[in-house]
Tab-separated table of C-alpha atoms in Angstrom:
chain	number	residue	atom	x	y	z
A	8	UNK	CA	61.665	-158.560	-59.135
A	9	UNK	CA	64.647	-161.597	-59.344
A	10	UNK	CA	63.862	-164.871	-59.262
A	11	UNK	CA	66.528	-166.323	-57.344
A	12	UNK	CA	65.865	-170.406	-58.386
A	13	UNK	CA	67.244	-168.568	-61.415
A	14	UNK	CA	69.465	-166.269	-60.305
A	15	UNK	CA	71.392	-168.885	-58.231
A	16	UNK	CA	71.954	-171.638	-60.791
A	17	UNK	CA	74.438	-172.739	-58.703
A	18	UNK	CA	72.330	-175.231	-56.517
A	19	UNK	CA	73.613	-178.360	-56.173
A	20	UNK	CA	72.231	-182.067	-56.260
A	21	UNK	CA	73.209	-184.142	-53.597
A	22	UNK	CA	73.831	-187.680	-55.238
A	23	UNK	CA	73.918	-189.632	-51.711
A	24	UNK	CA	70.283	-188.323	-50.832
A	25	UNK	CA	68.880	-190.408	-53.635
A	26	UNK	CA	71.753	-193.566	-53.410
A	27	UNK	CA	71.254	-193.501	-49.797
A	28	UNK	CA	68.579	-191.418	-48.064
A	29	UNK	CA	65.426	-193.250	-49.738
A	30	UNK	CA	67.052	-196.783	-49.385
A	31	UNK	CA	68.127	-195.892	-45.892
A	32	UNK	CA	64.409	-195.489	-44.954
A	33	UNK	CA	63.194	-198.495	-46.459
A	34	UNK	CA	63.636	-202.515	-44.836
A	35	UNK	CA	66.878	-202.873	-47.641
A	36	UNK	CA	68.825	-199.932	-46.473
A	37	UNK	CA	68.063	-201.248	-42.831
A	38	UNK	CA	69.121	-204.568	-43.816
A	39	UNK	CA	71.869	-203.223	-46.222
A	40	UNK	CA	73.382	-201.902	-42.804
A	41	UNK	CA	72.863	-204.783	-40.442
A	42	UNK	CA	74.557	-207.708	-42.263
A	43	UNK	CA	73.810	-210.678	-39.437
A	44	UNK	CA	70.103	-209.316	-39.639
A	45	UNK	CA	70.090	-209.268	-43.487
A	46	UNK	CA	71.234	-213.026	-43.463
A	47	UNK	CA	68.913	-213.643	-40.791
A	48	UNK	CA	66.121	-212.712	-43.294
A	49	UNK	CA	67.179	-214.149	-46.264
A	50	UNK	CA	67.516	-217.577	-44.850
A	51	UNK	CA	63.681	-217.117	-43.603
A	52	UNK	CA	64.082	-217.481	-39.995
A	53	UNK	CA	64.848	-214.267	-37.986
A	54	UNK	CA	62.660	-212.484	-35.256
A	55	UNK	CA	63.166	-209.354	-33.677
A	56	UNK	CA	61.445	-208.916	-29.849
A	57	UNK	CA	60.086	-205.132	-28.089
A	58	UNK	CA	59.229	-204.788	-24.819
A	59	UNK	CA	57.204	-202.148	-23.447
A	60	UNK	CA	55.661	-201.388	-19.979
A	61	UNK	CA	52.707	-203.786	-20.749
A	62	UNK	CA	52.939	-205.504	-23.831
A	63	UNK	CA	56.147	-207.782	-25.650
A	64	UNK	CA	56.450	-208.002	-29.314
A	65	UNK	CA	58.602	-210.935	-30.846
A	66	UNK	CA	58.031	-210.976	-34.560
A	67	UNK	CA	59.820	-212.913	-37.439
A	68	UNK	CA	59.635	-215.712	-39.678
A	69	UNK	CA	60.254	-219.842	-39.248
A	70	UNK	CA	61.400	-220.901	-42.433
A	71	UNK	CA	59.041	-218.386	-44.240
A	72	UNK	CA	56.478	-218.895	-42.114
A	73	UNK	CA	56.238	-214.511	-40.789
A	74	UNK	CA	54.547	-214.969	-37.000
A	75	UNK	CA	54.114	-212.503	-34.450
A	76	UNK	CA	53.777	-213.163	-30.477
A	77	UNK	CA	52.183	-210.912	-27.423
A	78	UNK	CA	53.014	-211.460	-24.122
A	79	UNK	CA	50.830	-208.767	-21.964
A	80	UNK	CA	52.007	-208.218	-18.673
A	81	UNK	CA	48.773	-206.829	-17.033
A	82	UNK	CA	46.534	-209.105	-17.671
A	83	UNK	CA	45.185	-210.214	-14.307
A	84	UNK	CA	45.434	-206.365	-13.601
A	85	UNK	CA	42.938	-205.213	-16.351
A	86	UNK	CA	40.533	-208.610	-15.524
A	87	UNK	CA	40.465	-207.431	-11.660
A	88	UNK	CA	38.999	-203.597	-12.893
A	89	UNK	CA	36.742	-204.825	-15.748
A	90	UNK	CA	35.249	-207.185	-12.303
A	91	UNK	CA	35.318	-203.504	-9.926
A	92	UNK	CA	33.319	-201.882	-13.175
A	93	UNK	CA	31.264	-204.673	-13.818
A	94	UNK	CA	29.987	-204.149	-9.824
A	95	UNK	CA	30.350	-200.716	-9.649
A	96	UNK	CA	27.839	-200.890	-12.611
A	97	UNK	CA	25.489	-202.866	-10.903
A	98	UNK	CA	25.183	-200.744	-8.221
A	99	UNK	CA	25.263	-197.211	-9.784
A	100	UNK	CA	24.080	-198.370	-13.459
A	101	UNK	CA	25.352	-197.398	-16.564
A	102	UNK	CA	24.449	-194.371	-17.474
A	103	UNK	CA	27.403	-191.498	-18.304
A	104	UNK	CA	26.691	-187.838	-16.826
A	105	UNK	CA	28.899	-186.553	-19.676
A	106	UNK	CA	28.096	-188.493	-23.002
A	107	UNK	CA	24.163	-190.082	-22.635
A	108	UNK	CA	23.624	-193.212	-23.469
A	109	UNK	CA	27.570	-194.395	-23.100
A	110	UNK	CA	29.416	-196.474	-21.225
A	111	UNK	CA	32.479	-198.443	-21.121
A	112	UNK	CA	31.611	-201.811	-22.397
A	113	UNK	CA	35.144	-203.559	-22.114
A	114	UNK	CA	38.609	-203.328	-21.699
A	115	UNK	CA	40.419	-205.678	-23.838
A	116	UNK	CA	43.989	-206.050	-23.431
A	117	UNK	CA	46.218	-205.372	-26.468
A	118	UNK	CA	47.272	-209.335	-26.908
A	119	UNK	CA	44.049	-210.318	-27.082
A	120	UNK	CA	42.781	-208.011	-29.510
A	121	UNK	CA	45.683	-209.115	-31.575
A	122	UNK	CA	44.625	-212.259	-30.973
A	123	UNK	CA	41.214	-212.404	-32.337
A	124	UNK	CA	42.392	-209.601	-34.847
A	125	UNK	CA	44.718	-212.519	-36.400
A	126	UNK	CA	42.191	-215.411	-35.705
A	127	UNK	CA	38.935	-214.070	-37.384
A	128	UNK	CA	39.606	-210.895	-38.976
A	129	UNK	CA	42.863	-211.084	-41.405
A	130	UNK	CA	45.304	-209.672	-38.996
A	131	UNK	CA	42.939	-206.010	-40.022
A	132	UNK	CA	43.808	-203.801	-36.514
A	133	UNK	CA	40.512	-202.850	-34.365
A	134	UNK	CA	41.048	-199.301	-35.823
A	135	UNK	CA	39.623	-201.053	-39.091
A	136	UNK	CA	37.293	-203.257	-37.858
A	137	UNK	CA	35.032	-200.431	-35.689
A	138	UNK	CA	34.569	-198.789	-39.010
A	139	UNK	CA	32.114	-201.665	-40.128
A	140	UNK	CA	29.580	-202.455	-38.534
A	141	UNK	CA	29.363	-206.279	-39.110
A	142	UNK	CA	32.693	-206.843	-38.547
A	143	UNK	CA	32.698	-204.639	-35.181
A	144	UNK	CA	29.425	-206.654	-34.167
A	145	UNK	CA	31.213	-209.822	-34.585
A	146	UNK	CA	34.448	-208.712	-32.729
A	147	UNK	CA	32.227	-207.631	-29.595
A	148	UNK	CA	30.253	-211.125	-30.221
A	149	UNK	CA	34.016	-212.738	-30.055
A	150	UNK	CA	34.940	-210.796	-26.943
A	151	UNK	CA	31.659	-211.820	-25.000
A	152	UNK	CA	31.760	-215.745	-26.388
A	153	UNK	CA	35.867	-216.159	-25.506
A	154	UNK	CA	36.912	-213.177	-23.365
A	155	UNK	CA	34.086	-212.636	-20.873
A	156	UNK	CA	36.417	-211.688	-17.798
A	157	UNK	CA	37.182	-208.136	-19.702
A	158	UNK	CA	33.473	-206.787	-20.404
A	159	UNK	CA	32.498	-204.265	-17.573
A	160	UNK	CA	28.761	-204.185	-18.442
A	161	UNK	CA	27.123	-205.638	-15.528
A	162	UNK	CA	25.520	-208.541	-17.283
A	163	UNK	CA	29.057	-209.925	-18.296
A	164	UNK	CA	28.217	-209.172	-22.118
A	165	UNK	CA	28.407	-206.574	-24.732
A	166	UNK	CA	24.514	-205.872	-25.420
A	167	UNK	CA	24.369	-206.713	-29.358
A	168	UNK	CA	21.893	-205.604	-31.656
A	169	UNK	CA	21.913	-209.413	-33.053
A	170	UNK	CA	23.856	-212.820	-32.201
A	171	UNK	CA	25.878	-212.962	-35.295
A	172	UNK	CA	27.528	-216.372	-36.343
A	173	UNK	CA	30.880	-216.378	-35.255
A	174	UNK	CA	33.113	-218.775	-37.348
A	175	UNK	CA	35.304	-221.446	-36.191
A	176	UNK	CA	38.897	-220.989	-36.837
């Protein structure tokens, strides 16, 4: 039986893949490219915005200083259901036919999870903060002390298993 990594010694390296290809992926190759945006950066002011069907992004620096903003677009529309659940709830209770002992407890828009993601929690994303149990306690604590209007449990608040201390910031 051939081996044919050995029978075709013949391969080739291709230089550019390792000149170009990994720095092309990275913020330098980007930047390497885009010369008004690599000034931009150097001089530590720059920002960069996305828009998307609910939610803009502007991020960049002020003279060093890295910031990002939200701007959600739905707001009013997401505080209008979580006030329809929040009824519906108190008519119909909470219980869930298909998972027991579940229910939707809020509906948080993106910019304000950001928000109190940046605020209280080290800019760590929800997807982090769930995964400990103090720290999701506390968010949920956050959301009923500042953001009321987007809990749909009929009371108006997250039930917690204890009033933790939330700090001032």
């Amino acid at each position: 039986m051939e081996n044919s990594v050995i029978e075709h010694d013949d391969a080739k390296i291709q230089e550019s893949y390792f000149t170009d290809g990994i720095l092309a992926a990275g913020v330098e190759g980007v930047l390497a490219k885009n010369n008004k945006m690599f000034k931009e950066v150097r001089s530590g002011t720059w920002s960069q915005t996305f828009n998307t069907k609910n939610i803009d992004y502007k991020i960049g620096a002020m003279d060093g200083e890295r910031y990002v903003q939200y701007s959600q677009k739905n707001v009013e529309a997401v505080r209008q259901s979580c006030k329809e659940k929040r009824e519906f709830y108190k008519e119909h209770g909470t219980d869930n036919p298909f998972f027991a002992g579940t229910f939707h407890a809020m509906e948080l828009p993106k910019c304000f999870a950001h928000e109190i993601s940046s605020k209280w929690f080290n800019n760590r994303p929800w997807e982090l903060i769930k995964r400990e149990k103090k720290d999701k306690i506390l968010f949920y604590a956050i959301v009923n002390q500042f953001y009321s209007d987007f809990v749909c449990h009929p009371s108006g608040k997250i039930p917690l298993p204890y009033n933790p201390i939330i700090p001032t910031k």
